[in-house]
PDB file of C-alpha atoms in Angstrom:
ATOM      1  CA  GLN A  29       0.264  -0.024  -0.061  1.00  0.00           C
ATOM      2  CA  LEU A  30       1.774   3.398  -1.340  1.00  0.00           C
ATOM      3  CA  GLN A  31       2.193   5.960   1.916  1.00  0.00           C
ATOM      4  CA  LEU A  32       3.473   9.262   1.443  1.00  0.00           C
ATOM      5  CA  GLN A  33       5.786  10.682   4.463  1.00  0.00           C
ATOM      6  CA  GLU A  34       6.654  14.185   4.724  1.00  0.00           C
ATOM      7  CA  SER A  35       9.598  15.310   6.670  1.00  0.00           C
ATOM      8  CA  GLY A  36      12.141  18.374   7.518  1.00  0.00           C
ATOM      9  CA  PRO A  37      12.538  21.268  10.426  1.00  0.00           C
ATOM     10  CA  GLY A  38      10.066  21.642  12.396  1.00  0.00           C
ATOM     11  CA  LEU A  39      10.759  24.841  13.048  1.00  0.00           C
ATOM     12  CA  VAL A  40      12.279  27.925  10.365  1.00  0.00           C
ATOM     13  CA  LYS A  41      13.634  31.395  11.325  1.00  0.00           C
ATOM     14  CA  PRO A  42      11.352  34.593   9.592  1.00  0.00           C
ATOM     15  CA  SER A  43      12.981  35.183   6.428  1.00  0.00           C
ATOM     16  CA  GLU A  44      15.033  32.335   6.130  1.00  0.00           C
ATOM     17  CA  THR A  45      14.055  29.045   3.561  1.00  0.00           C
ATOM     18  CA  LEU A  46      11.803  26.433   3.966  1.00  0.00           C
ATOM     19  CA  SER A  47      12.612  22.631   2.923  1.00  0.00           C
ATOM     20  CA  LEU A  48      10.696  19.582   3.093  1.00  0.00           C
ATOM     21  CA  THR A  49      10.488  16.222   1.407  1.00  0.00           C
ATOM     22  CA  CYS A  50       8.211  14.086   0.592  1.00  0.00           C
ATOM     23  CA  THR A  51       8.957   9.825   0.684  1.00  0.00           C
ATOM     24  CA  VAL A  52       6.921   8.005  -0.944  1.00  0.00           C
ATOM     25  CA  SER A  53       6.641   4.283  -0.076  1.00  0.00           C
ATOM     26  CA  GLY A  54       5.229   0.914  -1.774  1.00  0.00           C
ATOM     27  CA  GLY A  55       5.284   2.251  -5.325  1.00  0.00           C
ATOM     28  CA  SER A  56       7.324   4.226  -7.717  1.00  0.00           C
ATOM     29  CA  ILE A  57       6.835   7.995  -8.046  1.00  0.00           C
ATOM     30  CA  SER A  58       8.280   7.297 -11.621  1.00  0.00           C
ATOM     31  CA  SER A  59       4.529   6.042 -12.572  1.00  0.00           C
ATOM     32  CA  SER A  60       3.005   7.501 -15.283  1.00  0.00           C
ATOM     33  CA  SER A  61       0.000   7.324 -13.702  1.00  0.00           C
ATOM     34  CA  TYR A  62       0.271  10.361 -10.929  1.00  0.00           C
ATOM     35  CA  TYR A  63       1.599  13.667 -10.186  1.00  0.00           C
ATOM     36  CA  TRP A  64       2.421  14.962  -6.570  1.00  0.00           C
ATOM     37  CA  GLY A  65       1.828  17.898  -4.141  1.00  0.00           C
ATOM     38  CA  TRP A  66       1.892  20.020  -1.812  1.00  0.00           C
ATOM     39  CA  VAL A  67      -0.830  21.187   0.055  1.00  0.00           C
ATOM     40  CA  ARG A  68      -0.668  23.494   3.470  1.00  0.00           C
ATOM     41  CA  GLN A  69      -3.104  24.601   6.320  1.00  0.00           C
ATOM     42  CA  PRO A  70      -2.632  26.965   9.053  1.00  0.00           C
ATOM     43  CA  PRO A  71      -3.133  26.172  12.566  1.00  0.00           C
ATOM     44  CA  GLY A  72      -7.405  26.660  12.355  1.00  0.00           C
ATOM     45  CA  LYS A  73      -7.591  27.325   9.087  1.00  0.00           C
ATOM     46  CA  GLY A  74      -8.132  26.155   5.401  1.00  0.00           C
ATOM     47  CA  LEU A  75      -6.350  24.413   3.017  1.00  0.00           C
ATOM     48  CA  GLU A  76      -3.721  26.214   0.289  1.00  0.00           C
ATOM     49  CA  TRP A  77      -2.558  24.748  -2.216  1.00  0.00           C
ATOM     50  CA  ILE A  78       1.132  25.509  -3.004  1.00  0.00           C
ATOM     51  CA  GLY A  79       1.997  23.112  -6.344  1.00  0.00           C
ATOM     52  CA  SER A  80       2.349  20.133  -8.132  1.00  0.00           C
ATOM     53  CA  ILE A  81       5.072  18.285  -9.995  1.00  0.00           C
ATOM     54  CA  TYR A  82       5.400  14.869 -12.365  1.00  0.00           C
ATOM     55  CA  TYR A  83       7.894  12.472 -12.105  1.00  0.00           C
ATOM     56  CA  SER A  84       9.226  14.396 -15.589  1.00  0.00           C
ATOM     57  CA  GLY A  85       9.913  17.714 -13.506  1.00  0.00           C
ATOM     58  CA  SER A  86       6.467  19.227 -15.106  1.00  0.00           C
ATOM     59  CA  THR A  87       5.212  21.852 -12.238  1.00  0.00           C
ATOM     60  CA  TYR A  88       2.778  24.047 -11.284  1.00  0.00           C
ATOM     61  CA  TYR A  89       2.241  26.294  -8.505  1.00  0.00           C
ATOM     62  CA  ASN A  90       0.106  28.423  -6.750  1.00  0.00           C
ATOM     63  CA  PRO A  91       0.394  31.883  -8.102  1.00  0.00           C
ATOM     64  CA  SER A  92       0.087  33.732  -5.039  1.00  0.00           C
ATOM     65  CA  LEU A  93       3.380  31.812  -4.049  1.00  0.00           C
ATOM     66  CA  LYS A  94       5.055  30.910  -7.257  1.00  0.00           C
ATOM     67  CA  SER A  95       7.687  33.864  -6.709  1.00  0.00           C
ATOM     68  CA  ARG A  96       8.704  31.983  -3.209  1.00  0.00           C
ATOM     69  CA  VAL A  97       8.365  28.334  -4.247  1.00  0.00           C
ATOM     70  CA  THR A  98      10.351  25.611  -5.879  1.00  0.00           C
ATOM     71  CA  ILE A  99       9.277  22.136  -6.170  1.00  0.00           C
ATOM     72  CA  SER A 100      11.730  18.949  -7.660  1.00  0.00           C
ATOM     73  CA  VAL A 101      11.508  15.567  -7.595  1.00  0.00           C
ATOM     74  CA  ASP A 102      14.609  12.955  -7.249  1.00  0.00           C
ATOM     75  CA  THR A 103      13.015   9.361  -8.848  1.00  0.00           C
ATOM     76  CA  SER A 104      16.426   7.488  -7.579  1.00  0.00           C
ATOM     77  CA  LYS A 105      15.208   8.146  -4.092  1.00  0.00           C
ATOM     78  CA  ASN A 106      11.591   8.054  -4.508  1.00  0.00           C
ATOM     79  CA  GLN A 107      11.004  11.760  -3.070  1.00  0.00           C
ATOM     80  CA  PHE A 108       9.767  14.376  -4.273  1.00  0.00           C
ATOM     81  CA  SER A 109      10.997  18.495  -1.700  1.00  0.00           C
ATOM     82  CA  LEU A 110       9.324  22.019  -1.055  1.00  0.00           C
ATOM     83  CA  LYS A 111      11.133  24.993  -0.773  1.00  0.00           C
ATOM     84  CA  LEU A 112       9.794  27.920   0.255  1.00  0.00           C
ATOM     85  CA  THR A 113      11.759  30.815   0.616  1.00  0.00           C
ATOM     86  CA  SER A 114      11.867  34.494   2.376  1.00  0.00           C
ATOM     87  CA  VAL A 115       9.163  32.736   5.106  1.00  0.00           C
ATOM     88  CA  THR A 116       7.301  34.812   7.497  1.00  0.00           C
ATOM     89  CA  ALA A 117       5.001  33.741  10.680  1.00  0.00           C
ATOM     90  CA  ALA A 118       2.266  33.699   7.664  1.00  0.00           C
ATOM     91  CA  ASP A 119       3.956  30.437   6.333  1.00  0.00           C
ATOM     92  CA  THR A 120       3.176  28.760   9.607  1.00  0.00           C
ATOM     93  CA  ALA A 121       1.355  25.865   8.552  1.00  0.00           C
ATOM     94  CA  VAL A 122       0.675  22.129   8.847  1.00  0.00           C
ATOM     95  CA  TYR A 123       1.954  20.970   5.190  1.00  0.00           C
ATOM     96  CA  TYR A 124       0.836  17.905   3.664  1.00  0.00           C
ATOM     97  CA  CYS A 125       2.102  15.927   0.313  1.00  0.00           C
ATOM     98  CA  ALA A 126      -0.281  14.394  -1.739  1.00  0.00           C
ATOM     99  CA  ARG A 127      -0.954  11.963  -4.246  1.00  0.00           C
ATOM    100  CA  LEU A 128      -2.910  13.547  -7.726  1.00  0.00           C
ATOM    101  CA  PRO A 129      -3.975  10.346 -10.458  1.00  0.00           C
ATOM    102  CA  SER A 130      -2.808  11.640 -13.669  1.00  0.00           C
ATOM    103  CA  PRO A 131      -5.283  14.717 -14.097  1.00  0.00           C
ATOM    104  CA  THR A 132      -6.933  15.042 -17.424  1.00  0.00           C
ATOM    105  CA  GLY A 133      -8.820  18.362 -18.386  1.00  0.00           C
ATOM    106  CA  SER A 134     -10.329  19.839 -15.229  1.00  0.00           C
ATOM    107  CA  ASN A 135     -10.213  16.453 -13.322  1.00  0.00           C
ATOM    108  CA  TRP A 136      -7.263  17.172 -10.583  1.00  0.00           C
ATOM    109  CA  TYR A 137      -8.245  15.660  -7.331  1.00  0.00           C
ATOM    110  CA  PHE A 138      -5.987  14.942  -4.468  1.00  0.00           C
ATOM    111  CA  ASP A 139      -6.646  10.918  -3.461  1.00  0.00           C
ATOM    112  CA  LEU A 140      -3.676  10.056  -1.092  1.00  0.00           C
ATOM    113  CA  TRP A 141      -2.296  12.606   1.829  1.00  0.00           C
ATOM    114  CA  GLY A 142       0.783  11.974   3.855  1.00  0.00           C
ATOM    115  CA  ARG A 143       0.205  12.532   7.709  1.00  0.00           C
ATOM    116  CA  GLY A 144       1.333  15.941   7.683  1.00  0.00           C
ATOM    117  CA  THR A 145       4.210  17.750   9.508  1.00  0.00           C
ATOM    118  CA  LEU A 146       3.425  21.406  11.759  1.00  0.00           C
ATOM    119  CA  VAL A 147       6.291  23.710  10.396  1.00  0.00           C
ATOM    120  CA  THR A 148       6.816  26.716  12.584  1.00  0.00           C
ATOM    121  CA  VAL A 149       8.299  30.287  11.342  1.00  0.00           C
ATOM    122  CA  SER A 150       9.696  31.481  14.912  1.00  0.00           C
ATOM    123  CA  SER A 151      13.028  33.436  15.895  1.00  0.00           C
TER     124      SER A 151
ATOM    125  CA  SER B   7      -8.531  34.450  -9.468  1.00  0.00           C
ATOM    126  CA  TYR B   8     -10.718  31.756  -9.223  1.00  0.00           C
ATOM    127  CA  ASP B   9     -12.979  31.524  -5.886  1.00  0.00           C
ATOM    128  CA  LEU B  10     -14.986  28.767  -4.387  1.00  0.00           C
ATOM    129  CA  THR B  11     -17.459  29.768  -1.476  1.00  0.00           C
ATOM    130  CA  GLN B  12     -18.585  27.224   1.073  1.00  0.00           C
ATOM    131  CA  PRO B  13     -20.850  27.872   3.921  1.00  0.00           C
ATOM    132  CA  PRO B  14     -18.824  27.887   7.233  1.00  0.00           C
ATOM    133  CA  SER B  15     -20.877  25.598   9.066  1.00  0.00           C
ATOM    134  CA  VAL B  16     -23.807  23.569   8.446  1.00  0.00           C
ATOM    135  CA  SER B  17     -25.885  21.656  11.182  1.00  0.00           C
ATOM    136  CA  VAL B  18     -27.615  18.321  10.911  1.00  0.00           C
ATOM    137  CA  SER B  19     -29.706  16.176  13.495  1.00  0.00           C
ATOM    138  CA  PRO B  20     -28.517  12.269  13.022  1.00  0.00           C
ATOM    139  CA  GLY B  21     -30.169  10.044  10.120  1.00  0.00           C
ATOM    140  CA  GLN B  22     -30.885  12.818   8.480  1.00  0.00           C
ATOM    141  CA  THR B  23     -29.764  14.873   5.135  1.00  0.00           C
ATOM    142  CA  ALA B  24     -26.892  16.667   5.392  1.00  0.00           C
ATOM    143  CA  SER B  25     -26.388  19.010   2.141  1.00  0.00           C
ATOM    144  CA  ILE B  26     -23.067  21.642   1.667  1.00  0.00           C
ATOM    145  CA  THR B  27     -22.510  23.427  -1.393  1.00  0.00           C
ATOM    146  CA  CYS B  28     -19.917  24.846  -3.083  1.00  0.00           C
ATOM    147  CA  SER B  29     -20.043  28.006  -5.506  1.00  0.00           C
ATOM    148  CA  GLY B  30     -18.035  29.300  -8.244  1.00  0.00           C
ATOM    149  CA  ASP B  31     -17.890  31.179 -11.271  1.00  0.00           C
ATOM    150  CA  LYS B  32     -19.503  28.420 -13.858  1.00  0.00           C
ATOM    151  CA  LEU B  33     -18.129  25.845 -11.513  1.00  0.00           C
ATOM    152  CA  GLY B  34     -20.858  23.295 -13.235  1.00  0.00           C
ATOM    153  CA  GLY B  35     -18.389  23.560 -16.349  1.00  0.00           C
ATOM    154  CA  LYS B  36     -15.464  21.889 -14.483  1.00  0.00           C
ATOM    155  CA  TYR B  37     -14.712  19.098 -12.148  1.00  0.00           C
ATOM    156  CA  ALA B  38     -15.188  19.366  -9.078  1.00  0.00           C
ATOM    157  CA  CYS B  39     -13.814  17.116  -5.525  1.00  0.00           C
ATOM    158  CA  TRP B  40     -15.053  16.838  -2.016  1.00  0.00           C
ATOM    159  CA  TYR B  41     -12.662  16.076   1.120  1.00  0.00           C
ATOM    160  CA  GLN B  42     -13.495  15.549   4.916  1.00  0.00           C
ATOM    161  CA  GLN B  43     -11.126  16.215   7.694  1.00  0.00           C
ATOM    162  CA  LYS B  44     -11.158  15.255  10.978  1.00  0.00           C
ATOM    163  CA  PRO B  45      -9.585  17.317  13.720  1.00  0.00           C
ATOM    164  CA  GLY B  46      -5.778  16.272  13.726  1.00  0.00           C
ATOM    165  CA  GLN B  47      -6.546  13.960  10.798  1.00  0.00           C
ATOM    166  CA  SER B  48      -5.266  14.470   6.909  1.00  0.00           C
ATOM    167  CA  PRO B  49      -7.765  15.180   4.154  1.00  0.00           C
ATOM    168  CA  VAL B  50      -9.792  12.058   3.093  1.00  0.00           C
ATOM    169  CA  LEU B  51     -10.990  12.200  -0.237  1.00  0.00           C
ATOM    170  CA  VAL B  52     -14.814  11.405  -0.438  1.00  0.00           C
ATOM    171  CA  ILE B  53     -15.955  12.537  -3.802  1.00  0.00           C
ATOM    172  CA  TYR B  54     -13.949  13.008  -6.894  1.00  0.00           C
ATOM    173  CA  GLN B  55     -15.436  13.779 -10.422  1.00  0.00           C
ATOM    174  CA  ASP B  56     -18.331  15.494  -9.108  1.00  0.00           C
ATOM    175  CA  ASN B  57     -20.000  12.441  -7.836  1.00  0.00           C
ATOM    176  CA  LYS B  58     -17.951   9.168  -7.761  1.00  0.00           C
ATOM    177  CA  ARG B  59     -17.021   7.902  -4.576  1.00  0.00           C
ATOM    178  CA  PRO B  60     -13.470   6.591  -3.808  1.00  0.00           C
ATOM    179  CA  SER B  61     -12.961   2.787  -2.570  1.00  0.00           C
ATOM    180  CA  GLY B  62     -14.194   2.617   0.925  1.00  0.00           C
ATOM    181  CA  ILE B  63     -16.538   5.833   1.141  1.00  0.00           C
ATOM    182  CA  PRO B  64     -19.714   5.133   2.247  1.00  0.00           C
ATOM    183  CA  GLU B  65     -22.604   4.959  -0.247  1.00  0.00           C
ATOM    184  CA  ARG B  66     -24.352   8.025   1.614  1.00  0.00           C
ATOM    185  CA  PHE B  67     -21.937  10.700   0.391  1.00  0.00           C
ATOM    186  CA  SER B  68     -23.035  11.703  -2.803  1.00  0.00           C
ATOM    187  CA  GLY B  69     -22.473  14.191  -5.193  1.00  0.00           C
ATOM    188  CA  SER B  70     -23.877  17.032  -7.950  1.00  0.00           C
ATOM    189  CA  ASN B  71     -22.379  19.538  -9.820  1.00  0.00           C
ATOM    190  CA  SER B  72     -24.742  21.976 -12.098  1.00  0.00           C
ATOM    191  CA  GLY B  73     -24.410  25.522 -13.014  1.00  0.00           C
ATOM    192  CA  ASN B  74     -22.509  27.526 -10.483  1.00  0.00           C
ATOM    193  CA  THR B  75     -23.097  24.714  -7.589  1.00  0.00           C
ATOM    194  CA  ALA B  76     -21.917  22.067  -6.529  1.00  0.00           C
ATOM    195  CA  THR B  77     -23.397  20.134  -3.834  1.00  0.00           C
ATOM    196  CA  LEU B  78     -22.179  17.177  -1.538  1.00  0.00           C
ATOM    197  CA  THR B  79     -24.697  15.316   0.086  1.00  0.00           C
ATOM    198  CA  ILE B  80     -24.914  13.015   3.320  1.00  0.00           C
ATOM    199  CA  SER B  81     -27.898  11.106   3.528  1.00  0.00           C
ATOM    200  CA  GLY B  82     -28.822   9.687   6.681  1.00  0.00           C
ATOM    201  CA  THR B  83     -25.600  11.450   8.784  1.00  0.00           C
ATOM    202  CA  GLN B  84     -23.924   9.419  11.483  1.00  0.00           C
ATOM    203  CA  ALA B  85     -22.409  11.069  14.272  1.00  0.00           C
ATOM    204  CA  MET B  86     -18.912  10.049  12.806  1.00  0.00           C
ATOM    205  CA  ASP B  87     -19.458  12.281   9.840  1.00  0.00           C
ATOM    206  CA  GLU B  88     -18.821  15.330  12.306  1.00  0.00           C
ATOM    207  CA  ALA B  89     -16.102  17.122   9.998  1.00  0.00           C
ATOM    208  CA  ASP B  90     -14.609  19.972   7.977  1.00  0.00           C
ATOM    209  CA  TYR B  91     -15.610  19.165   4.691  1.00  0.00           C
ATOM    210  CA  TYR B  92     -13.264  21.329   1.940  1.00  0.00           C
ATOM    211  CA  CYS B  93     -14.484  21.610  -2.059  1.00  0.00           C
ATOM    212  CA  GLN B  94     -11.992  22.060  -4.780  1.00  0.00           C
ATOM    213  CA  ALA B  95     -11.630  21.962  -8.325  1.00  0.00           C
ATOM    214  CA  TRP B  96      -9.082  22.903 -11.099  1.00  0.00           C
ATOM    215  CA  ASP B  97      -8.824  26.386 -13.226  1.00  0.00           C
ATOM    216  CA  THR B  98      -6.151  27.701 -15.029  1.00  0.00           C
ATOM    217  CA  SER B  99      -3.639  25.749 -14.218  1.00  0.00           C
ATOM    218  CA  THR B 100      -4.116  25.656 -10.810  1.00  0.00           C
ATOM    219  CA  VAL B 101      -5.716  24.008  -7.753  1.00  0.00           C
ATOM    220  CA  VAL B 102      -8.569  25.760  -6.141  1.00  0.00           C
ATOM    221  CA  PHE B 103     -10.108  24.837  -2.186  1.00  0.00           C
ATOM    222  CA  GLY B 104     -13.134  26.260  -1.201  1.00  0.00           C
ATOM    223  CA  GLY B 105     -12.869  27.366   2.561  1.00  0.00           C
ATOM    224  CA  GLY B 106     -14.644  24.598   4.356  1.00  0.00           C
ATOM    225  CA  THR B 107     -17.419  23.771   6.152  1.00  0.00           C
ATOM    226  CA  LYS B 108     -18.057  22.927   9.846  1.00  0.00           C
ATOM    227  CA  LEU B 109     -20.498  19.870   9.633  1.00  0.00           C
ATOM    228  CA  THR B 110     -22.215  19.295  13.152  1.00  0.00           C
ATOM    229  CA  VAL B 111     -24.390  16.415  13.620  1.00  0.00           C
ATOM    230  CA  LEU B 112     -26.552  17.168  16.274  1.00  0.00           C
TER     231      LEU B 112
END
């Protein structure tokens, strides 16, 4: 059974870069059947899409975060990663990695989620 | 940017039908999906492609999408269905989530 696991520092200082990795186990990240993505949720608030990536490296980003976000994939490690630069307290959130069955047209949805990891931005 | 609007809260009595709406411009022309999230847990997909249920999701969950509104319907609502529900769609290369609806079963 495929599982996703987020990992990375739980505390990041303001103005620094948030870096997280999602490890995919029980299946291959190189499957042509899926995209992979990051979603975050500030404490007590709703879900916000950050971006998504295909194993080939093709990416889509949330326009509101695009200038600060980089998502990359490492097929040799079966991982994909998130980097968010110049963080502020507003970036404090639970960060989830998730899987998207290969989208067609507007049919994008996340069918499998990691457990999430809380990242706090504070000095 | 594209916006999806959900009511902040919906209440339902056990055994009754709960309906949660999600509104967006011409949403019926796109696919909508729904997630359930219980406190401290990750979201779970309960409806995709407007009205399809993933394996393991009870039949009491159903969805529809027409015009500007997608609707998640829970028939015979149970106490275990109390959770936050989020709609989601795709527009102009962007994934968009609704603000979420807290479903209270009382």
